[in-house]
Coordinates of C-alpha atoms in Angstrom, one line a residue:
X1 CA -15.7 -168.3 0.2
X2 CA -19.4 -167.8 0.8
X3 CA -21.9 -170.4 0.2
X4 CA -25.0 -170.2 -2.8
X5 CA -27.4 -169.7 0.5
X6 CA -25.3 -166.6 1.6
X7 CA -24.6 -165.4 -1.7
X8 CA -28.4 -165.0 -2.6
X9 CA -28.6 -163.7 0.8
X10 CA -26.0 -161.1 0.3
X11 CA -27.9 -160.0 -2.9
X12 CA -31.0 -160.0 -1.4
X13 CA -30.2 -157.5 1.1
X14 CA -28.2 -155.4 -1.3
X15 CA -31.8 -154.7 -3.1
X16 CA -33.3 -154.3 0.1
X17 CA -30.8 -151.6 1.1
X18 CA -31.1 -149.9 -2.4
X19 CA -34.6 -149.6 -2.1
X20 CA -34.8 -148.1 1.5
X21 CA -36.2 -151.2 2.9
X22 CA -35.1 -152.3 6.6
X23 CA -34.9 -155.8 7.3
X24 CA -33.3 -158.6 9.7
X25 CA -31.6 -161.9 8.9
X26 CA -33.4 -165.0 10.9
X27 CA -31.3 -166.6 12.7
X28 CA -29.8 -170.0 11.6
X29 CA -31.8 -169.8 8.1
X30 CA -31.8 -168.1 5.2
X31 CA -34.2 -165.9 5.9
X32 CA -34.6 -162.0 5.6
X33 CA -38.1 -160.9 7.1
X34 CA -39.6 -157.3 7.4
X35 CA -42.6 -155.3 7.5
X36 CA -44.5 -153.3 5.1
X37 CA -46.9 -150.3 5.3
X38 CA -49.6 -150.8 3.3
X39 CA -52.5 -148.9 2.0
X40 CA -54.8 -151.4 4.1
X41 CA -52.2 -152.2 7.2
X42 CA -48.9 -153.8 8.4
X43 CA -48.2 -156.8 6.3
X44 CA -45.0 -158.7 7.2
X45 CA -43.0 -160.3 4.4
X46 CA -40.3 -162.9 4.6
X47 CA -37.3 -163.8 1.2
X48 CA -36.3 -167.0 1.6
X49 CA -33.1 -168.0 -0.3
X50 CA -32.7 -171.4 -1.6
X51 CA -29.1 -171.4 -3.2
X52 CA -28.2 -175.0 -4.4
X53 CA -30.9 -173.9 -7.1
X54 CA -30.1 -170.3 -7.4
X55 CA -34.3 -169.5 -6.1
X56 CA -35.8 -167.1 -3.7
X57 CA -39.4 -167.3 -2.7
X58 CA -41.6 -163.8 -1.2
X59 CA -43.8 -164.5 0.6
X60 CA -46.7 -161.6 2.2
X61 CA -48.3 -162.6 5.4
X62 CA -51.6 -161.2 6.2
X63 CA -52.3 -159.8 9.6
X64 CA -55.6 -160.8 9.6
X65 CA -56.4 -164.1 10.7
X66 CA -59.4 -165.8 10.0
X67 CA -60.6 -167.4 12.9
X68 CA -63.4 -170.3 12.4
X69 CA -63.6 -172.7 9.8
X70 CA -66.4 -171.3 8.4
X71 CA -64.6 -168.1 7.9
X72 CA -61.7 -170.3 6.6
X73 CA -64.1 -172.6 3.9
X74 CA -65.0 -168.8 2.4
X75 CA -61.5 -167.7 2.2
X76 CA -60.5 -171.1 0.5
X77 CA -63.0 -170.0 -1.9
X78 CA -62.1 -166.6 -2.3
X79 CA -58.3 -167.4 -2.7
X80 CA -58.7 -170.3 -4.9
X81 CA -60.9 -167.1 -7.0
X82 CA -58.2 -165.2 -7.0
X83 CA -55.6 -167.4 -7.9
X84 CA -57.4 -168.1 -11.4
X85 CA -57.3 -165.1 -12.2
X86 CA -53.9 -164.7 -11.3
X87 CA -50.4 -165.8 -13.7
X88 CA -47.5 -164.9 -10.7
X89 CA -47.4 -166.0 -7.5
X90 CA -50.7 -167.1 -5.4
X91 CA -52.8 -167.6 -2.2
X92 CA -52.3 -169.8 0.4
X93 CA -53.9 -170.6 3.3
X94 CA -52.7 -172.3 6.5
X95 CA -55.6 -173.8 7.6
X96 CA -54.9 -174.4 11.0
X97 CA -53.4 -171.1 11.8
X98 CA -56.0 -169.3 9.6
X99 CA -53.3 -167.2 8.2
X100 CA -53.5 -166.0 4.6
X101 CA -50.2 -165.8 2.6
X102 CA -49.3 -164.7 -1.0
X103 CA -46.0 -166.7 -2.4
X104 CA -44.2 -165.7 -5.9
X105 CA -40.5 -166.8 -6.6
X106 CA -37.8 -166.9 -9.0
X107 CA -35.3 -169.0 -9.8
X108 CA -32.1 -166.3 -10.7
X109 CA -29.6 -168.3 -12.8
X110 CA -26.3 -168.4 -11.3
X111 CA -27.6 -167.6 -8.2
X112 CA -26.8 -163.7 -9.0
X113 CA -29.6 -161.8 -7.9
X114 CA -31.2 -159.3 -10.5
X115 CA -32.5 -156.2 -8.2
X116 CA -35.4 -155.1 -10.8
X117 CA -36.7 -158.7 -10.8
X118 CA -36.6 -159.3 -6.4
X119 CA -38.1 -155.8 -6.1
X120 CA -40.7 -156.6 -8.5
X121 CA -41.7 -159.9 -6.6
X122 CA -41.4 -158.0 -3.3
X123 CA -43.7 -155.6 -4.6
X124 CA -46.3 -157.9 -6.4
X125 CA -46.6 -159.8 -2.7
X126 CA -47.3 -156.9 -0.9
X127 CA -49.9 -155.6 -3.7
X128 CA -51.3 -158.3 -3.9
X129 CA -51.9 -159.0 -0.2
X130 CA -53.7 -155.6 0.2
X131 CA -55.6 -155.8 -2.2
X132 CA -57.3 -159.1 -0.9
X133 CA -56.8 -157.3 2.8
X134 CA -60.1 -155.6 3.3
X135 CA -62.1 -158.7 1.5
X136 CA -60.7 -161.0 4.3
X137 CA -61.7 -158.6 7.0
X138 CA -65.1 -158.7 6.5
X139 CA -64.5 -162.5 6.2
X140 CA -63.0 -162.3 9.9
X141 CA -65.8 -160.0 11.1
X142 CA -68.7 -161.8 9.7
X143 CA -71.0 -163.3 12.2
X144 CA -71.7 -167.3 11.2
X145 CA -75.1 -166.2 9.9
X146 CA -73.5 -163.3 7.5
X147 CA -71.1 -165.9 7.0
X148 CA -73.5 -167.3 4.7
X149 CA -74.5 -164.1 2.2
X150 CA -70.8 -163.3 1.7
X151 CA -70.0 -164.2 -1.6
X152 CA -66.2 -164.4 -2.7
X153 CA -66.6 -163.9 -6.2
X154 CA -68.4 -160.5 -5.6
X155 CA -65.8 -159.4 -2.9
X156 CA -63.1 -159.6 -5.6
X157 CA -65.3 -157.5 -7.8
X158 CA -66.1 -154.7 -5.0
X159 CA -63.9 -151.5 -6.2
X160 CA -65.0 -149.6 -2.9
X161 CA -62.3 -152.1 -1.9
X162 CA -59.6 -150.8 -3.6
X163 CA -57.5 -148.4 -3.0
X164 CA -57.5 -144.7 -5.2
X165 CA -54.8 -144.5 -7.6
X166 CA -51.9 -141.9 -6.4
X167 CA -48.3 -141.2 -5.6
X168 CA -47.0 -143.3 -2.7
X169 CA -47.2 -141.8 0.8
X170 CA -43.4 -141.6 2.4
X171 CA -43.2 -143.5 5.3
X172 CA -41.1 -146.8 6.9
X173 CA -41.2 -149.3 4.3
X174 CA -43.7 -148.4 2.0
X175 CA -44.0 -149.9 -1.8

């Protein structure tokens, strides 16, 4: 009989499958991570099953790091901007690493995974983190003196940002 963890697990990588997404089990957890081609770059993502309460949690990982704490007090600023305007999921960032995630969950009663709903939050994470990618480049790139005219409210505004509107391009993972 297979536990609540490996139940969700089993689910989880049944939508994966379905959807054409390749992914890995972590050893010893219960974990499934994998990578994403997105419009601005490789994102890596991670599903973490929690079964005693029937939840999994996506989570998008930026592969920009933000380097000096300067950089860092901007992106607080710019994620904590985000994340008001923002009803699922949110920003995080791990200060010490300067690594930028996005985390949205779901608790799935019973424990039975619904594949519309996971693909959903899969797809909101990974969205979501490009969208914010190229504002934390610049961040990353700034020089401590340009440091100072960045402001995080007009990044988010910046549409040159942005990505145009089309079909999705084929390719390894792609949402």
């Amino acid at each position: 009989m297979l536990s609540s963890n490996e139940k969700l697990l089993a689910g989880i990588q049944k939508v994966f499958r379905n959807n054409g997404w390749d992914c890995e089990m972590v050893p010893g957890l219960p974990v499934v991570e994998t990578g994403f081609e997105a419009h601005h770059g490789r994102l890596n993502l991670h599903v973490q099953a929690y079964g005693v309460v029937g939840a999994v949690s996506v989570v998008a990982v930026s592969p920009t790091l933000i380097p000096s704490a300067a950089g860092r007090a901007k992106t607080v600023e710019l994620l904590m901007r985000a994340n008001e305007r923002m009803n699922l999921g949110g920003f995080e960032l791990r200060w010490d690493q300067g690594e930028v995630l996005f985390r949205i969950g779901n608790v799935f009663p019973g424990g039975k995974i619904d594949a519309e709903v996971l693909s959903l939050l899969v797809e909101i994470a990974i969205v979501e983190m490009d969208r914010i990618a190229p504002c934390l480049a610049l961040i990353a790139g700034a020089r401590p003196g340009e440091l100072l005219l960045l402001d995080p409210g007009e990044l988010l505004a910046r549409t040159d940002l942005l990505p145009e509107p089309g079909p999705p391009e084929s390719g390894e993972n792609r949402v």
